[in-house]
XYZ file of C-alpha atoms in Angstrom:
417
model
C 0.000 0.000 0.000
C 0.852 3.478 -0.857
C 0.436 6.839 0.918
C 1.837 10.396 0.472
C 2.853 10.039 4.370
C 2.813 7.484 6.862
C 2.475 8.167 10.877
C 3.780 5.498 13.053
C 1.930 6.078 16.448
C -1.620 7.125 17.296
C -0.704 9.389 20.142
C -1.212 12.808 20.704
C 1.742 14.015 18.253
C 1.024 11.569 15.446
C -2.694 11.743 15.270
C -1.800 16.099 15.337
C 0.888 15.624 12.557
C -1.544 13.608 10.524
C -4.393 15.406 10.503
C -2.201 18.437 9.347
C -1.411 16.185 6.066
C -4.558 15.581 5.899
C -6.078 18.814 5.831
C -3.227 19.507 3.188
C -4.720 16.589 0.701
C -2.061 14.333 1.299
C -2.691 10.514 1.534
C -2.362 9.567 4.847
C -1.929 6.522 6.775
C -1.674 6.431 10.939
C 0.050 2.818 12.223
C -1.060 2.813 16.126
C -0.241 0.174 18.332
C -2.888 1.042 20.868
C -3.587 2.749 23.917
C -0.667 5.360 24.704
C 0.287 8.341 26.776
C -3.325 10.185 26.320
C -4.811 8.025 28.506
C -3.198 9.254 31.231
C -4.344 13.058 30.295
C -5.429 15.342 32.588
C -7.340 17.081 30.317
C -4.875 20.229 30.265
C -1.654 20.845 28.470
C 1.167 22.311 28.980
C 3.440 24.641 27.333
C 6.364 25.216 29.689
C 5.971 25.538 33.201
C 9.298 25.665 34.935
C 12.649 26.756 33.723
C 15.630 26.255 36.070
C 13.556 25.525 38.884
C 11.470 28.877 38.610
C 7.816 28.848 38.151
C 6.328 30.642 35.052
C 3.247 32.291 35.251
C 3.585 35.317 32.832
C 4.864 35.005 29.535
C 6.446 31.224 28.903
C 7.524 31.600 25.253
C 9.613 34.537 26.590
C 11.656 31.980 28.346
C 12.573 29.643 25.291
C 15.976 31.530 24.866
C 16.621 30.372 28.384
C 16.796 26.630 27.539
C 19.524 24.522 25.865
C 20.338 24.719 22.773
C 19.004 20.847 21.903
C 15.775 21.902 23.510
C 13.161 20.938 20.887
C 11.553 24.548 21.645
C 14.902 26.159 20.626
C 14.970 23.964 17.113
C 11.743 25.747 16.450
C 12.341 28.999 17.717
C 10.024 31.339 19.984
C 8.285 33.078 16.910
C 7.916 29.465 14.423
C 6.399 28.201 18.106
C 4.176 30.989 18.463
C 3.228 30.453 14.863
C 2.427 26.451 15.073
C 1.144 26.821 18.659
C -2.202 29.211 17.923
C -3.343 26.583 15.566
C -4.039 24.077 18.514
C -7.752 25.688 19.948
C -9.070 25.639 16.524
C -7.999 22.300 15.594
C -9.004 20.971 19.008
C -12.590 22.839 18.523
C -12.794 21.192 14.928
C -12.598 18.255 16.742
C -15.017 18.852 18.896
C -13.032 19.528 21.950
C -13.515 23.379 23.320
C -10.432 24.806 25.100
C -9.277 27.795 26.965
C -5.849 29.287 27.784
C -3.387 31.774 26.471
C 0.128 31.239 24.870
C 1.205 35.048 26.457
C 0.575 33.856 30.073
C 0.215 30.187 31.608
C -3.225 29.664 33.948
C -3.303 26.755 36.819
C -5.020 23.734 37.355
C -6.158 21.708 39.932
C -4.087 18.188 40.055
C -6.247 15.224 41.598
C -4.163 15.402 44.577
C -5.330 19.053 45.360
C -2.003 20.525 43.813
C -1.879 23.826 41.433
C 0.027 23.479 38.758
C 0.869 25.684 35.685
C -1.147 25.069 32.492
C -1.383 26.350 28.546
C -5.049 25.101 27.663
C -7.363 23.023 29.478
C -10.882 21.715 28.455
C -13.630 24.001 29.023
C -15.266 21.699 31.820
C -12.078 20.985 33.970
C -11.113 23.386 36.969
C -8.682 25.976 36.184
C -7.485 29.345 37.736
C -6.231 31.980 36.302
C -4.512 32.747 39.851
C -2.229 30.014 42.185
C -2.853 32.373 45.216
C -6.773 33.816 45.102
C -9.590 30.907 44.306
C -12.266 32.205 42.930
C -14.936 30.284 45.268
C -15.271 30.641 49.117
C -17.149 27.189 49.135
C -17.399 24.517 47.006
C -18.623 21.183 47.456
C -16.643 18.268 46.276
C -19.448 14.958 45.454
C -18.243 11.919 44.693
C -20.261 8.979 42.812
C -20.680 6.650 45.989
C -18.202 3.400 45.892
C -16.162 5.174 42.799
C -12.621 4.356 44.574
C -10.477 6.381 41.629
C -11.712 9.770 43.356
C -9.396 11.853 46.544
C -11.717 13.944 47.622
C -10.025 14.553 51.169
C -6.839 15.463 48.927
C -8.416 17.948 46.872
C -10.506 19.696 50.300
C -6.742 19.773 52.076
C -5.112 21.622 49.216
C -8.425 24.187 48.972
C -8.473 24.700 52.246
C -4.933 25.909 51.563
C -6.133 28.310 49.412
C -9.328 29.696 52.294
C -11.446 27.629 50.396
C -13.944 26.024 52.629
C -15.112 22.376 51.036
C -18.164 20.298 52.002
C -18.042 16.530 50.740
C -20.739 13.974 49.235
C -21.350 10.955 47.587
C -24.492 10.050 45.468
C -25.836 7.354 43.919
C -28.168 6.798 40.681
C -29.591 3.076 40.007
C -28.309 3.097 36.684
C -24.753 2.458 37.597
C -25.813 0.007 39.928
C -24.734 -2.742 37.295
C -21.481 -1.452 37.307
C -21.178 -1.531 41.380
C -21.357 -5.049 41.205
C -17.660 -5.565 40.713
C -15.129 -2.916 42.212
C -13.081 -3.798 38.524
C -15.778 -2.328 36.957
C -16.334 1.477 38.641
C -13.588 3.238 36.413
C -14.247 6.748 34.808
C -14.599 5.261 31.257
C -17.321 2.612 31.996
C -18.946 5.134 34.319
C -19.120 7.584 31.553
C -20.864 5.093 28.899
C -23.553 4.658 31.500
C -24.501 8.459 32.256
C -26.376 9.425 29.292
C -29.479 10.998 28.678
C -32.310 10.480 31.943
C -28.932 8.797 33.917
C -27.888 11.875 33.271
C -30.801 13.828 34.799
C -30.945 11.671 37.493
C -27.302 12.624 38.447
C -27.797 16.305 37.945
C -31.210 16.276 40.603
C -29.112 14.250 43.367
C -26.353 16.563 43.178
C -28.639 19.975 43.237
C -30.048 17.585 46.560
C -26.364 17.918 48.184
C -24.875 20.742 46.638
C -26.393 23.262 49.621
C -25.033 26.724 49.678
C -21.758 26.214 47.368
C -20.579 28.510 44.741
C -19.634 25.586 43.019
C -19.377 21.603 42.646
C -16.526 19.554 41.972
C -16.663 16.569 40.765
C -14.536 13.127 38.803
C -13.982 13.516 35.644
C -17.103 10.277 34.927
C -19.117 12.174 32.514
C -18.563 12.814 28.325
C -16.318 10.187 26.816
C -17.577 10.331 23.515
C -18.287 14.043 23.627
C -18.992 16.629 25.624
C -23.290 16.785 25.202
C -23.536 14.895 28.605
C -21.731 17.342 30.225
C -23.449 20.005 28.983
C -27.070 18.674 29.720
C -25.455 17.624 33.269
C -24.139 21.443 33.878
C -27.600 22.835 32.757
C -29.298 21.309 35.203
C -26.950 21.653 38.459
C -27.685 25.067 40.142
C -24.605 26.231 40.383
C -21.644 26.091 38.348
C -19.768 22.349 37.998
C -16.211 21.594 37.238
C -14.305 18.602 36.796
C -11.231 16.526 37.863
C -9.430 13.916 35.882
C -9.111 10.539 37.795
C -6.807 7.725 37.935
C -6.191 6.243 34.015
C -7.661 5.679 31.788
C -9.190 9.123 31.989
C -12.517 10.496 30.481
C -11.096 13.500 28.936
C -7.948 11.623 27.682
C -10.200 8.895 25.938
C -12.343 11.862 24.538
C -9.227 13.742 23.812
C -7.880 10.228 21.374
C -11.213 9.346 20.396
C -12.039 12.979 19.037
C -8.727 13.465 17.283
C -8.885 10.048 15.865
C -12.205 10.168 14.163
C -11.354 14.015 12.823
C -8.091 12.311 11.175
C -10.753 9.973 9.482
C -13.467 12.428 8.490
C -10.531 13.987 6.906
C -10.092 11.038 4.633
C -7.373 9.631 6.487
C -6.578 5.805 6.970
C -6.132 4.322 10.390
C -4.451 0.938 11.352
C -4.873 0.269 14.932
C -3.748 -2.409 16.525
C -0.351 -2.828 14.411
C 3.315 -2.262 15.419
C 6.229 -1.355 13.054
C 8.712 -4.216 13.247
C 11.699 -2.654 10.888
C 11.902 -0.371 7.179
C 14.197 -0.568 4.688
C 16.366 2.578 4.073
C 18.464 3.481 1.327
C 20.062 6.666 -0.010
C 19.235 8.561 3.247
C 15.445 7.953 2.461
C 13.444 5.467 4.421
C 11.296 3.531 1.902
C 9.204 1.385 3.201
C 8.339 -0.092 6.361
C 6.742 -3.457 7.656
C 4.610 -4.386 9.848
C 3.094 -7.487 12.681
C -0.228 -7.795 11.112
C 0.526 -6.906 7.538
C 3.653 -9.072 7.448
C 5.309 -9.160 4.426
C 3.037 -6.446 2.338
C 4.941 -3.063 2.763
C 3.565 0.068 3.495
C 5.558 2.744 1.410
C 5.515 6.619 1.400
C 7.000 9.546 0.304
C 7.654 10.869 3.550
C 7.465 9.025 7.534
C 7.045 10.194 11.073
C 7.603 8.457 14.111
C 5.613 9.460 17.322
C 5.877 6.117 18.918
C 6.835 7.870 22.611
C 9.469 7.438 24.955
C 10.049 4.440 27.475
C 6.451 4.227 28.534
C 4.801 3.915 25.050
C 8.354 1.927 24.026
C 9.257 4.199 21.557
C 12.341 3.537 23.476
C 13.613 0.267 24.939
C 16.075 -0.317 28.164
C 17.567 -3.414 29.280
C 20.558 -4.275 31.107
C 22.882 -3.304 28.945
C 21.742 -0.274 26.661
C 19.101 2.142 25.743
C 17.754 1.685 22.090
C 15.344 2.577 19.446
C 13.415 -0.599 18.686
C 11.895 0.440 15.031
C 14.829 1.614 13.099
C 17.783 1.527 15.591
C 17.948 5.431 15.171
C 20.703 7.456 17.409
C 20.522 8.310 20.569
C 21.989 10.775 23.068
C 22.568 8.139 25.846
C 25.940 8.053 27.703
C 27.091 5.973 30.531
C 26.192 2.839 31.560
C 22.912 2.105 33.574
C 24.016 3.339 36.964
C 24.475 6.671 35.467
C 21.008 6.638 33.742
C 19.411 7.453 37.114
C 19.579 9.584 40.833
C 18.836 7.607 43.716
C 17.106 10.389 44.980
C 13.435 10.210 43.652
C 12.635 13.852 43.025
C 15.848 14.561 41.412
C 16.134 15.364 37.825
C 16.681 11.752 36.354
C 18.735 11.634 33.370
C 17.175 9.101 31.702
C 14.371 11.136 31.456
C 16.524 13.772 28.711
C 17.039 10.353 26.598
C 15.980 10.212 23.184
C 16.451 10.385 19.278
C 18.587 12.911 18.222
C 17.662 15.103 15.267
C 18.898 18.179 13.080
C 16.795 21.474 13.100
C 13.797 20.155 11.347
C 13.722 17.365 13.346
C 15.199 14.378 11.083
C 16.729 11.637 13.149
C 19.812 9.746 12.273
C 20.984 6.400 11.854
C 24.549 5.735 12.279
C 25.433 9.105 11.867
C 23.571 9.579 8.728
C 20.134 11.961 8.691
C 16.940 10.168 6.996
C 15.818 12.759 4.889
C 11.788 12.133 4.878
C 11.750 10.776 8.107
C 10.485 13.146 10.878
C 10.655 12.163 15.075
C 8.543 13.501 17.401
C 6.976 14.156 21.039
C 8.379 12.534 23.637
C 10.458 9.994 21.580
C 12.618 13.497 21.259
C 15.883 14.033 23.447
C 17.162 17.376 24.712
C 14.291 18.035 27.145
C 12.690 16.809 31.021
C 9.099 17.201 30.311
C 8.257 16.561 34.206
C 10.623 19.223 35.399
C 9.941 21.940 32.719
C 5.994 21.272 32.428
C 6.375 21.087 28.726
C 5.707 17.760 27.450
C 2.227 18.376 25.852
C 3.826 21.687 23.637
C 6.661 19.897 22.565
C 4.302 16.796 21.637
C 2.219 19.495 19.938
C 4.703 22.063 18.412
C 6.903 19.088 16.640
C 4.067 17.378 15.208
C 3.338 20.547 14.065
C 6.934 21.345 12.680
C 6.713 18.168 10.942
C 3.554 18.488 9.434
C 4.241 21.788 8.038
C 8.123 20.357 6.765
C 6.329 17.424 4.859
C 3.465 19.575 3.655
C 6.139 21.958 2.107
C 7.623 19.691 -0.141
C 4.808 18.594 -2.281
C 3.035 15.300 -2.801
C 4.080 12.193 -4.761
């Protein structure tokens, strides 16, 4: 089979970089090998958050000269980032996802563990702030869907109360879910979520008006929209006052949503997907990477003019570490790894762990290497990427955005086949 480009991974970065080709009327294919790194979302991203150990609030592209020079953001550049970056609300709104945040000046969010934490854009429906220091409640009342286990309520009323906000607690209960209660396995967000529809719906909304008292708000687990966001919005017109959500332990509502959403825009856009496939190896010759292979398709190639690779970093095993080394499993592509494995880490937990700064290297448009040779139409991205610590810096969902995005817009440049 034959595309214009091919996308190996169906995360957040390659389902973004393909729907760009796409949009551009290029033929294009999406190889995912399943669940990955979205389904841990907590329905905000983030742009950059800290920089040498000092919080940004105001301003976080104004920062980017402050980073290394390897730093993905400094490959792009502050004004090519500023560029690719104000694309995101529109594309996530054109797939049905409605956002709010600002690139001039990060706003906070609430963590599930009652933290605030520096944020770009977060969904509509989930708590944000545009201040760490003054709430914008006096009361709120956090309600729980009784037995749901994936829920901290007493976390989130410790770090309100932090903040003078005072926090009243509740569970409720609708017989619709009662299926569900019959096995603890079986009360997660997602299955919660396909059961509150329409009067479930309704029936949640009344029981929570019942407990909600004299708050200026309600809180609540992230349990309601997987598909897309009309149950929230029927639930929120009918609760008195305002309601806001929290993501919950994975998977997570607005992460499903958030794949789910992207996935069937890449589609609608006359894109082809292949779930539940894995790259095994490609053949590359010239510099060029023509053609790649995969588990289910065995010995039928998949060929394009140009590649990307978004398959993630250890967790989604875009990269691979045993005993002895660190690797790229796909098409053994260089890596910025030095030392052996003792060095790879800090035994003290909350240090910065090198390991996590591991990753393909690239030139300035983000074309990896083999052997000390650049692949000319093949483009990394996200968090397969070296040259950054996306849980120190806060920046893991911009680079995973802005790259795709640099990619995109490098492939779409050059013309189709």
């Amino acid at each position: 089979m034959k595309f214009d480009t091919i996308i190996i991974g169906g995360g957040l970065s390659g389902l973004v970089s393909a729907i760009e080709s796409a949009r551009a009327g290029r033929a294009t294919a999406i190889v995912s090998a399943g669940q990955s790194a979205l389904h841990f979302w907590s329905g905000s991203f983030e742009l950059l958050g800290n920089c040498h150990g000092e919080t940004i609030i105001d301003n976080p592209l104004g920062y980017i000269s402050r980073l290394e020079e390897n730093h993905p953001y400094r490959k792009i550049g502050t004004e090519g980032l500023q560029r690719m970056l104000a694309r995101v609300p529109e594309l996530l709104k054109e797939a049905g996802m409605k956002s709010t945040g600002s690139l001039q000046r990060n706003h906070f969010r609430l963590t599930p563990l009652g933290f605030i934490k520096p944020a770009w854009l977060t969904l509509d429906d989930y708590v944000a702030f545009d201040s760490d220091t003054v709430l914008p409640w006096k009361k709120v009342a956090l309600v729980n869907i009784y037995s749901y286990l994936d829920f901290y309520p007493r976390f989130l009323e410790f770090g309100l109360r932090n903040h003078g906000v005072q926090c009243s607690m509740a569970s409720v209960n609708i017989p619709q879910l009662n299926t569900l209660r019959k096995s603890t396995t079986e009360m997660r967000a997602t299955n919660i979520s396909r059961f509150l529809t329409d009067d479930a719906v309704d029936a949640l909304a009344e029981k929570v008006n019942a407990v909600a008292g004299d708050a200026e708000a309600v809180i609540m687990p992230a349990v309601l929209g997987i598909f897309s966001d009309e149950p929230v919005n029927r639930f929120r017109s009918q609760v008195k006052c305002p309601v806001w959500f929290v993501p919950t332990t994975p998977a997570s509502v607005p992460g499903v949503r958030c794949q789910l959403s992207l996935r069937d825009y890449f589609i609608r856009l006359g894109g082809q997907y292949l779930p539940g496939d894995t790259v095994k190896h490609g053949v590359i010759s010239n510099h060029r990477l023509e053609r790649i292979y995969t588990e289910n398709l065995g010995d039928m190639p998949l060929e394009a003019e140009n590649f990307v690779i978004s398959t993630g970093s250890f967790f989604g095993h875009g990269l691979i570490a045993d005993m002895e080394r660190i690797y790229e499993p796909v098409f053994g592509l260089d890596l910025n790894v030095s030392g052996g494995r003792t060095e790879w880490y800090r035994k003290e937990l909350y240090d910065a762990q090198p390991y996590m700064g591991f990753g393909v290297i690239t030139d300035d448009k983000f074309r990896p290497s083999r052997k000390g040779e650049t692949i000319d139409n093949l483009y990394a991205t996200g968090a397969l990427l070296s040259g950054f610590n996306a849980l120190k810096e806060g920046s893991g969902a911009g680079i995973t955005l802005a790259t795709a995005l640099s990619a995109a817009e490098n492939i779409n440049g050059c013309g189709t086949i």
